[in-house]
Amino acid sequence: MPRDDPDWIIEWRRELGERIADLRAAAHHTQESLSEATGVSRAHIQRIERGTSDPRFGDLLRIAAALDENVTVLIGSPPTQR
């Protein structure tokens, strides 16, 4: 992940991770059970939820499917660029 990303991208990553963590908890998944359901490693899910990793689109699709959500709910709208 580039260290020179603009603040709005860093903020979007953080918000994406929070949405995924909230939806995961609401669906009664642990990081481990979500990992098993998606094939995405638990460590990667943890980094996504912390906002320290850029997930691949395929990972987002698998996570959305396991949480029975549309991927657009996960992605949301990125914060306003400044």
mmCIF file of N, CA, C and O in Angstrom:
data_model
loop_
_atom_site.group_PDB
_atom_site.id
_atom_site.type_symbol
_atom_site.label_atom_id
_atom_site.label_comp_id
_atom_site.label_asym_id
_atom_site.label_seq_id
_atom_site.Cartn_x
_atom_site.Cartn_y
_atom_site.Cartn_z
ATOM 1 N N MET A 1 0.851 -1.168 0.000
ATOM 2 C CA MET A 1 0.000 0.000 0.000
ATOM 3 C C MET A 1 0.896 1.229 0.000
ATOM 4 O O MET A 1 1.761 1.347 0.853
ATOM 5 N N PRO A 2 0.676 2.128 -0.956
ATOM 6 C CA PRO A 2 1.519 3.331 -1.006
ATOM 7 C C PRO A 2 1.366 4.186 0.240
ATOM 8 O O PRO A 2 0.274 4.373 0.752
ATOM 9 N N ARG A 3 2.462 4.701 0.708
ATOM 10 C CA ARG A 3 2.442 5.554 1.896
ATOM 11 C C ARG A 3 2.081 6.988 1.563
ATOM 12 O O ARG A 3 1.792 7.765 2.440
ATOM 13 N N ASP A 4 2.126 7.333 0.290
ATOM 14 C CA ASP A 4 1.850 8.700 -0.095
ATOM 15 C C ASP A 4 0.423 8.899 -0.602
ATOM 16 O O ASP A 4 0.138 9.844 -1.325
ATOM 17 N N ASP A 5 -0.482 8.010 -0.215
ATOM 18 C CA ASP A 5 -1.880 8.164 -0.606
ATOM 19 C C ASP A 5 -2.439 9.447 -0.005
ATOM 20 O O ASP A 5 -2.128 9.808 1.133
ATOM 21 N N PRO A 6 -3.334 10.123 -0.747
ATOM 22 C CA PRO A 6 -3.974 11.307 -0.186
ATOM 23 C C PRO A 6 -4.853 10.943 1.008
ATOM 24 O O PRO A 6 -5.307 9.801 1.142
ATOM 25 N N ASP A 7 -5.096 11.919 1.844
ATOM 26 C CA ASP A 7 -5.893 11.692 3.059
ATOM 27 C C ASP A 7 -7.261 11.099 2.765
ATOM 28 O O ASP A 7 -7.749 10.268 3.523
ATOM 29 N N TRP A 8 -7.902 11.502 1.661
ATOM 30 C CA TRP A 8 -9.251 11.001 1.389
ATOM 31 C C TRP A 8 -9.237 9.502 1.100
ATOM 32 O O TRP A 8 -10.193 8.798 1.428
ATOM 33 N N ILE A 9 -8.165 8.995 0.515
ATOM 34 C CA ILE A 9 -8.077 7.549 0.270
ATOM 35 C C ILE A 9 -7.848 6.814 1.590
ATOM 36 O O ILE A 9 -8.462 5.775 1.847
ATOM 37 N N ILE A 10 -7.005 7.349 2.422
ATOM 38 C CA ILE A 10 -6.765 6.745 3.738
ATOM 39 C C ILE A 10 -8.057 6.713 4.541
ATOM 40 O O ILE A 10 -8.398 5.700 5.172
ATOM 41 N N GLU A 11 -8.834 7.798 4.489
ATOM 42 C CA GLU A 11 -10.119 7.869 5.201
ATOM 43 C C GLU A 11 -11.111 6.863 4.624
ATOM 44 O O GLU A 11 -11.821 6.190 5.358
ATOM 45 N N TRP A 12 -11.151 6.729 3.296
ATOM 46 C CA TRP A 12 -12.063 5.769 2.666
ATOM 47 C C TRP A 12 -11.731 4.354 3.105
ATOM 48 O O TRP A 12 -12.617 3.564 3.425
ATOM 49 N N ARG A 13 -10.443 4.026 3.130
ATOM 50 C CA ARG A 13 -10.002 2.702 3.569
ATOM 51 C C ARG A 13 -10.477 2.418 4.989
ATOM 52 O O ARG A 13 -10.950 1.330 5.294
ATOM 53 N N ARG A 14 -10.329 3.411 5.867
ATOM 54 C CA ARG A 14 -10.743 3.254 7.269
ATOM 55 C C ARG A 14 -12.258 3.046 7.362
ATOM 56 O O ARG A 14 -12.730 2.156 8.074
ATOM 57 N N GLU A 15 -13.014 3.837 6.627
ATOM 58 C CA GLU A 15 -14.478 3.710 6.657
ATOM 59 C C GLU A 15 -14.938 2.377 6.067
ATOM 60 O O GLU A 15 -15.876 1.759 6.576
ATOM 61 N N LEU A 16 -14.282 1.933 5.009
ATOM 62 C CA LEU A 16 -14.590 0.629 4.427
ATOM 63 C C LEU A 16 -14.389 -0.458 5.474
ATOM 64 O O LEU A 16 -15.248 -1.328 5.668
ATOM 65 N N GLY A 17 -13.266 -0.418 6.163
ATOM 66 C CA GLY A 17 -12.987 -1.413 7.197
ATOM 67 C C GLY A 17 -14.001 -1.402 8.312
ATOM 68 O O GLY A 17 -14.437 -2.460 8.786
ATOM 69 N N GLU A 18 -14.411 -0.218 8.728
ATOM 70 C CA GLU A 18 -15.428 -0.118 9.789
ATOM 71 C C GLU A 18 -16.758 -0.702 9.326
ATOM 72 O O GLU A 18 -17.433 -1.400 10.094
ATOM 73 N N ARG A 19 -17.152 -0.417 8.072
ATOM 74 C CA ARG A 19 -18.411 -0.978 7.560
ATOM 75 C C ARG A 19 -18.353 -2.498 7.536
ATOM 76 O O ARG A 19 -19.299 -3.175 7.937
ATOM 77 N N ILE A 20 -17.243 -3.041 7.057
ATOM 78 C CA ILE A 20 -17.122 -4.495 6.993
ATOM 79 C C ILE A 20 -17.162 -5.095 8.392
ATOM 80 O O ILE A 20 -17.858 -6.088 8.630
ATOM 81 N N ALA A 21 -16.454 -4.499 9.334
ATOM 82 C CA ALA A 21 -16.452 -5.021 10.707
ATOM 83 C C ALA A 21 -17.856 -4.971 11.310
ATOM 84 O O ALA A 21 -18.297 -5.924 11.970
ATOM 85 N N ASP A 22 -18.577 -3.870 11.086
ATOM 86 C CA ASP A 22 -19.942 -3.742 11.616
ATOM 87 C C ASP A 22 -20.877 -4.768 10.990
ATOM 88 O O ASP A 22 -21.673 -5.409 11.697
ATOM 89 N N LEU A 23 -20.797 -4.926 9.669
ATOM 90 C CA LEU A 23 -21.659 -5.897 8.991
ATOM 91 C C LEU A 23 -21.310 -7.328 9.404
ATOM 92 O O LEU A 23 -22.198 -8.171 9.561
ATOM 93 N N ARG A 24 -20.025 -7.584 9.583
ATOM 94 C CA ARG A 24 -19.592 -8.920 10.017
ATOM 95 C C ARG A 24 -20.167 -9.235 11.393
ATOM 96 O O ARG A 24 -20.714 -10.318 11.626
ATOM 97 N N ALA A 25 -20.064 -8.286 12.307
ATOM 98 C CA ALA A 25 -20.590 -8.500 13.664
ATOM 99 C C ALA A 25 -22.109 -8.679 13.639
ATOM 100 O O ALA A 25 -22.646 -9.551 14.331
ATOM 101 N N ALA A 26 -22.796 -7.879 12.827
ATOM 102 C CA ALA A 26 -24.256 -7.992 12.729
ATOM 103 C C ALA A 26 -24.678 -9.344 12.158
ATOM 104 O O ALA A 26 -25.748 -9.861 12.488
ATOM 105 N N ALA A 27 -23.828 -9.919 11.309
ATOM 106 C CA ALA A 27 -24.110 -11.232 10.723
ATOM 107 C C ALA A 27 -23.617 -12.377 11.613
ATOM 108 O O ALA A 27 -23.676 -13.537 11.209
ATOM 109 N N HIS A 28 -23.132 -12.036 12.800
ATOM 110 C CA HIS A 28 -22.655 -13.019 13.780
ATOM 111 C C HIS A 28 -21.484 -13.843 13.248
ATOM 112 O O HIS A 28 -21.372 -15.038 13.522
ATOM 113 N N HIS A 29 -20.623 -13.187 12.483
ATOM 114 C CA HIS A 29 -19.397 -13.814 12.002
ATOM 115 C C HIS A 29 -18.225 -13.328 12.841
ATOM 116 O O HIS A 29 -18.180 -12.157 13.223
ATOM 117 N N THR A 30 -17.299 -14.214 13.107
ATOM 118 C CA THR A 30 -15.999 -13.802 13.621
ATOM 119 C C THR A 30 -15.116 -13.567 12.399
ATOM 120 O O THR A 30 -15.480 -13.937 11.277
ATOM 121 N N GLN A 31 -13.951 -12.980 12.616
ATOM 122 C CA GLN A 31 -13.026 -12.853 11.495
ATOM 123 C C GLN A 31 -12.670 -14.230 10.949
ATOM 124 O O GLN A 31 -12.555 -14.412 9.732
ATOM 125 N N GLU A 32 -12.528 -15.189 11.838
ATOM 126 C CA GLU A 32 -12.182 -16.553 11.416
ATOM 127 C C GLU A 32 -13.298 -17.178 10.576
ATOM 128 O O GLU A 32 -13.036 -17.776 9.533
ATOM 129 N N SER A 33 -14.554 -17.050 11.024
ATOM 130 C CA SER A 33 -15.645 -17.661 10.255
ATOM 131 C C SER A 33 -15.852 -16.947 8.921
ATOM 132 O O SER A 33 -16.194 -17.588 7.922
ATOM 133 N N LEU A 34 -15.621 -15.633 8.881
ATOM 134 C CA LEU A 34 -15.711 -14.919 7.612
ATOM 135 C C LEU A 34 -14.591 -15.368 6.675
ATOM 136 O O LEU A 34 -14.799 -15.537 5.478
ATOM 137 N N SER A 35 -13.430 -15.598 7.238
ATOM 138 C CA SER A 35 -12.308 -16.102 6.452
ATOM 139 C C SER A 35 -12.653 -17.455 5.828
ATOM 140 O O SER A 35 -12.419 -17.681 4.636
ATOM 141 N N GLU A 36 -13.218 -18.332 6.631
ATOM 142 C CA GLU A 36 -13.593 -19.655 6.134
ATOM 143 C C GLU A 36 -14.668 -19.565 5.053
ATOM 144 O O GLU A 36 -14.639 -20.308 4.075
ATOM 145 N N ALA A 37 -15.605 -18.626 5.212
ATOM 146 C CA ALA A 37 -16.697 -18.486 4.251
ATOM 147 C C ALA A 37 -16.251 -17.847 2.938
ATOM 148 O O ALA A 37 -16.893 -18.060 1.903
ATOM 149 N N THR A 38 -15.155 -17.099 2.970
ATOM 150 C CA THR A 38 -14.742 -16.343 1.790
ATOM 151 C C THR A 38 -13.466 -16.843 1.126
ATOM 152 O O THR A 38 -13.221 -16.537 -0.035
ATOM 153 N N GLY A 39 -12.634 -17.548 1.870
ATOM 154 C CA GLY A 39 -11.323 -17.924 1.349
ATOM 155 C C GLY A 39 -10.314 -16.799 1.446
ATOM 156 O O GLY A 39 -9.191 -16.929 0.963
ATOM 157 N N VAL A 40 -10.697 -15.697 2.070
ATOM 158 C CA VAL A 40 -9.786 -14.576 2.326
ATOM 159 C C VAL A 40 -9.164 -14.832 3.696
ATOM 160 O O VAL A 40 -9.882 -15.134 4.655
ATOM 161 N N SER A 41 -7.861 -14.728 3.804
ATOM 162 C CA SER A 41 -7.220 -15.067 5.071
ATOM 163 C C SER A 41 -7.717 -14.179 6.213
ATOM 164 O O SER A 41 -8.086 -13.022 5.994
ATOM 165 N N ARG A 42 -7.716 -14.731 7.413
ATOM 166 C CA ARG A 42 -8.138 -13.969 8.575
ATOM 167 C C ARG A 42 -7.252 -12.746 8.762
ATOM 168 O O ARG A 42 -7.716 -11.664 9.094
ATOM 169 N N ALA A 43 -5.964 -12.915 8.523
ATOM 170 C CA ALA A 43 -5.034 -11.788 8.675
ATOM 171 C C ALA A 43 -5.376 -10.671 7.689
ATOM 172 O O ALA A 43 -5.309 -9.485 8.043
ATOM 173 N N HIS A 44 -5.752 -11.039 6.466
ATOM 174 C CA HIS A 44 -6.105 -10.014 5.482
ATOM 175 C C HIS A 44 -7.410 -9.328 5.876
ATOM 176 O O HIS A 44 -7.536 -8.103 5.751
ATOM 177 N N ILE A 45 -8.388 -10.087 6.354
ATOM 178 C CA ILE A 45 -9.641 -9.492 6.827
ATOM 179 C C ILE A 45 -9.345 -8.518 7.967
ATOM 180 O O ILE A 45 -9.886 -7.413 8.009
ATOM 181 N N GLN A 46 -8.463 -8.911 8.862
ATOM 182 C CA GLN A 46 -8.089 -8.035 9.972
ATOM 183 C C GLN A 46 -7.468 -6.734 9.450
ATOM 184 O O GLN A 46 -7.814 -5.646 9.914
ATOM 185 N N ARG A 47 -6.577 -6.824 8.474
ATOM 186 C CA ARG A 47 -5.951 -5.616 7.907
ATOM 187 C C ARG A 47 -6.969 -4.754 7.173
ATOM 188 O O ARG A 47 -6.924 -3.523 7.272
ATOM 189 N N ILE A 48 -7.910 -5.379 6.473
ATOM 190 C CA ILE A 48 -8.963 -4.622 5.791
ATOM 191 C C ILE A 48 -9.793 -3.862 6.821
ATOM 192 O O ILE A 48 -10.065 -2.671 6.664
ATOM 193 N N GLU A 49 -10.188 -4.544 7.895
ATOM 194 C CA GLU A 49 -11.019 -3.913 8.922
ATOM 195 C C GLU A 49 -10.284 -2.782 9.640
ATOM 196 O O GLU A 49 -10.909 -1.829 10.078
ATOM 197 N N ARG A 50 -8.974 -2.891 9.760
ATOM 198 C CA ARG A 50 -8.185 -1.816 10.383
ATOM 199 C C ARG A 50 -7.918 -0.673 9.415
ATOM 200 O O ARG A 50 -7.449 0.385 9.817
ATOM 201 N N GLY A 51 -8.188 -0.908 8.134
ATOM 202 C CA GLY A 51 -7.957 0.118 7.131
ATOM 203 C C GLY A 51 -6.513 0.221 6.699
ATOM 204 O O GLY A 51 -6.098 1.245 6.156
ATOM 205 N N THR A 52 -5.756 -0.843 6.902
ATOM 206 C CA THR A 52 -4.334 -0.813 6.543
ATOM 207 C C THR A 52 -4.021 -1.608 5.285
ATOM 208 O O THR A 52 -2.863 -1.754 4.932
ATOM 209 N N SER A 53 -5.062 -2.108 4.615
ATOM 210 C CA SER A 53 -4.845 -2.909 3.407
ATOM 211 C C SER A 53 -5.853 -2.511 2.338
ATOM 212 O O SER A 53 -7.011 -2.210 2.643
ATOM 213 N N ASP A 54 -5.406 -2.520 1.102
ATOM 214 C CA ASP A 54 -6.296 -2.324 -0.042
ATOM 215 C C ASP A 54 -6.800 -3.690 -0.491
ATOM 216 O O ASP A 54 -6.040 -4.473 -1.065
ATOM 217 N N PRO A 55 -8.074 -3.992 -0.242
ATOM 218 C CA PRO A 55 -8.577 -5.296 -0.672
ATOM 219 C C PRO A 55 -8.759 -5.342 -2.185
ATOM 220 O O PRO A 55 -9.080 -4.335 -2.818
ATOM 221 N N ARG A 56 -8.546 -6.509 -2.752
ATOM 222 C CA ARG A 56 -8.842 -6.704 -4.165
ATOM 223 C C ARG A 56 -10.360 -6.721 -4.338
ATOM 224 O O ARG A 56 -11.097 -7.073 -3.421
ATOM 225 N N PHE A 57 -10.794 -6.361 -5.544
ATOM 226 C CA PHE A 57 -12.231 -6.323 -5.805
ATOM 227 C C PHE A 57 -12.860 -7.701 -5.601
ATOM 228 O O PHE A 57 -13.947 -7.822 -5.034
ATOM 229 N N GLY A 58 -12.162 -8.739 -6.016
ATOM 230 C CA GLY A 58 -12.676 -10.095 -5.819
ATOM 231 C C GLY A 58 -12.873 -10.420 -4.346
ATOM 232 O O GLY A 58 -13.844 -11.087 -3.979
ATOM 233 N N ASP A 59 -11.963 -9.943 -3.499
ATOM 234 C CA ASP A 59 -12.114 -10.150 -2.048
ATOM 235 C C ASP A 59 -13.372 -9.450 -1.550
ATOM 236 O O ASP A 59 -14.130 -9.999 -0.744
ATOM 237 N N LEU A 60 -13.598 -8.219 -2.027
ATOM 238 C CA LEU A 60 -14.798 -7.479 -1.614
ATOM 239 C C LEU A 60 -16.065 -8.198 -2.065
ATOM 240 O O LEU A 60 -17.044 -8.255 -1.314
ATOM 241 N N LEU A 61 -16.040 -8.756 -3.275
ATOM 242 C CA LEU A 61 -17.209 -9.497 -3.758
ATOM 243 C C LEU A 61 -17.480 -10.724 -2.885
ATOM 244 O O LEU A 61 -18.632 -11.009 -2.538
ATOM 245 N N ARG A 62 -16.413 -11.453 -2.517
ATOM 246 C CA ARG A 62 -16.588 -12.646 -1.673
ATOM 247 C C ARG A 62 -17.086 -12.262 -0.277
ATOM 248 O O ARG A 62 -17.942 -12.943 0.291
ATOM 249 N N ILE A 63 -16.546 -11.180 0.277
ATOM 250 C CA ILE A 63 -16.980 -10.720 1.603
ATOM 251 C C ILE A 63 -18.443 -10.296 1.548
ATOM 252 O O ILE A 63 -19.243 -10.671 2.422
ATOM 253 N N ALA A 64 -18.814 -9.520 0.529
ATOM 254 C CA ALA A 64 -20.207 -9.080 0.397
ATOM 255 C C ALA A 64 -21.147 -10.277 0.293
ATOM 256 O O ALA A 64 -22.195 -10.310 0.949
ATOM 257 N N ALA A 65 -20.783 -11.278 -0.498
ATOM 258 C CA ALA A 65 -21.633 -12.460 -0.653
ATOM 259 C C ALA A 65 -21.789 -13.204 0.670
ATOM 260 O O ALA A 65 -22.890 -13.611 1.038
ATOM 261 N N ALA A 66 -20.693 -13.352 1.408
ATOM 262 C CA ALA A 66 -20.754 -14.070 2.691
ATOM 263 C C ALA A 66 -21.596 -13.315 3.713
ATOM 264 O O ALA A 66 -22.213 -13.928 4.590
ATOM 265 N N LEU A 67 -21.626 -11.988 3.593
ATOM 266 C CA LEU A 67 -22.417 -11.171 4.521
ATOM 267 C C LEU A 67 -23.821 -10.903 3.994
ATOM 268 O O LEU A 67 -24.593 -10.194 4.618
ATOM 269 N N ASP A 68 -24.146 -11.481 2.825
ATOM 270 C CA ASP A 68 -25.449 -11.310 2.179
ATOM 271 C C ASP A 68 -25.756 -9.833 1.958
ATOM 272 O O ASP A 68 -26.846 -9.355 2.264
ATOM 273 N N GLU A 69 -24.756 -9.111 1.462
ATOM 274 C CA GLU A 69 -24.885 -7.684 1.174
ATOM 275 C C GLU A 69 -24.456 -7.424 -0.260
ATOM 276 O O GLU A 69 -23.698 -8.190 -0.842
ATOM 277 N N ASN A 70 -24.911 -6.323 -0.805
ATOM 278 C CA ASN A 70 -24.449 -5.873 -2.107
ATOM 279 C C ASN A 70 -23.086 -5.232 -1.911
ATOM 280 O O ASN A 70 -22.862 -4.534 -0.926
ATOM 281 N N VAL A 71 -22.181 -5.446 -2.836
ATOM 282 C CA VAL A 71 -20.831 -4.899 -2.696
ATOM 283 C C VAL A 71 -20.864 -3.372 -2.592
ATOM 284 O O VAL A 71 -19.990 -2.780 -1.951
ATOM 285 N N THR A 72 -21.863 -2.739 -3.174
ATOM 286 C CA THR A 72 -21.938 -1.279 -3.078
ATOM 287 C C THR A 72 -22.183 -0.816 -1.642
ATOM 288 O O THR A 72 -21.791 0.286 -1.274
ATOM 289 N N VAL A 73 -22.810 -1.660 -0.837
ATOM 290 C CA VAL A 73 -22.986 -1.321 0.582
ATOM 291 C C VAL A 73 -21.628 -1.307 1.279
ATOM 292 O O VAL A 73 -21.354 -0.440 2.103
ATOM 293 N N LEU A 74 -20.783 -2.285 0.923
ATOM 294 C CA LEU A 74 -19.441 -2.312 1.522
ATOM 295 C C LEU A 74 -18.625 -1.100 1.099
ATOM 296 O O LEU A 74 -17.995 -0.445 1.917
ATOM 297 N N ILE A 75 -18.635 -0.826 -0.197
ATOM 298 C CA ILE A 75 -17.779 0.224 -0.733
ATOM 299 C C ILE A 75 -18.258 1.601 -0.294
ATOM 300 O O ILE A 75 -17.466 2.445 0.090
ATOM 301 N N GLY A 76 -19.544 1.835 -0.334
ATOM 302 C CA GLY A 76 -20.062 3.143 0.041
ATOM 303 C C GLY A 76 -19.541 4.220 -0.893
ATOM 304 O O GLY A 76 -19.037 3.954 -1.976
ATOM 305 N N SER A 77 -19.629 5.441 -0.460
ATOM 306 C CA SER A 77 -19.110 6.569 -1.224
ATOM 307 C C SER A 77 -17.813 7.023 -0.603
ATOM 308 O O SER A 77 -17.760 7.266 0.609
ATOM 309 N N PRO A 78 -16.773 7.185 -1.415
ATOM 310 C CA PRO A 78 -15.525 7.661 -0.818
ATOM 311 C C PRO A 78 -15.685 9.076 -0.282
ATOM 312 O O PRO A 78 -16.514 9.836 -0.789
ATOM 313 N N PRO A 79 -14.935 9.400 0.748
ATOM 314 C CA PRO A 79 -15.007 10.760 1.284
ATOM 315 C C PRO A 79 -14.652 11.777 0.193
ATOM 316 O O PRO A 79 -13.980 11.449 -0.781
ATOM 317 N N THR A 80 -15.102 12.971 0.365
ATOM 318 C CA THR A 80 -14.844 14.035 -0.609
ATOM 319 C C THR A 80 -13.342 14.266 -0.750
ATOM 320 O O THR A 80 -12.621 14.355 0.227
ATOM 321 N N GLN A 81 -12.933 14.343 -2.003
ATOM 322 C CA GLN A 81 -11.520 14.630 -2.278
ATOM 323 C C GLN A 81 -11.227 16.076 -1.932
ATOM 324 O O GLN A 81 -12.040 16.949 -2.164
ATOM 325 N N ARG A 82 -10.074 16.306 -1.371
ATOM 326 C CA ARG A 82 -9.703 17.680 -1.003
ATOM 327 C C ARG A 82 -8.441 18.080 -1.673
ATOM 328 O O ARG A 82 -7.567 17.421 -1.950
#
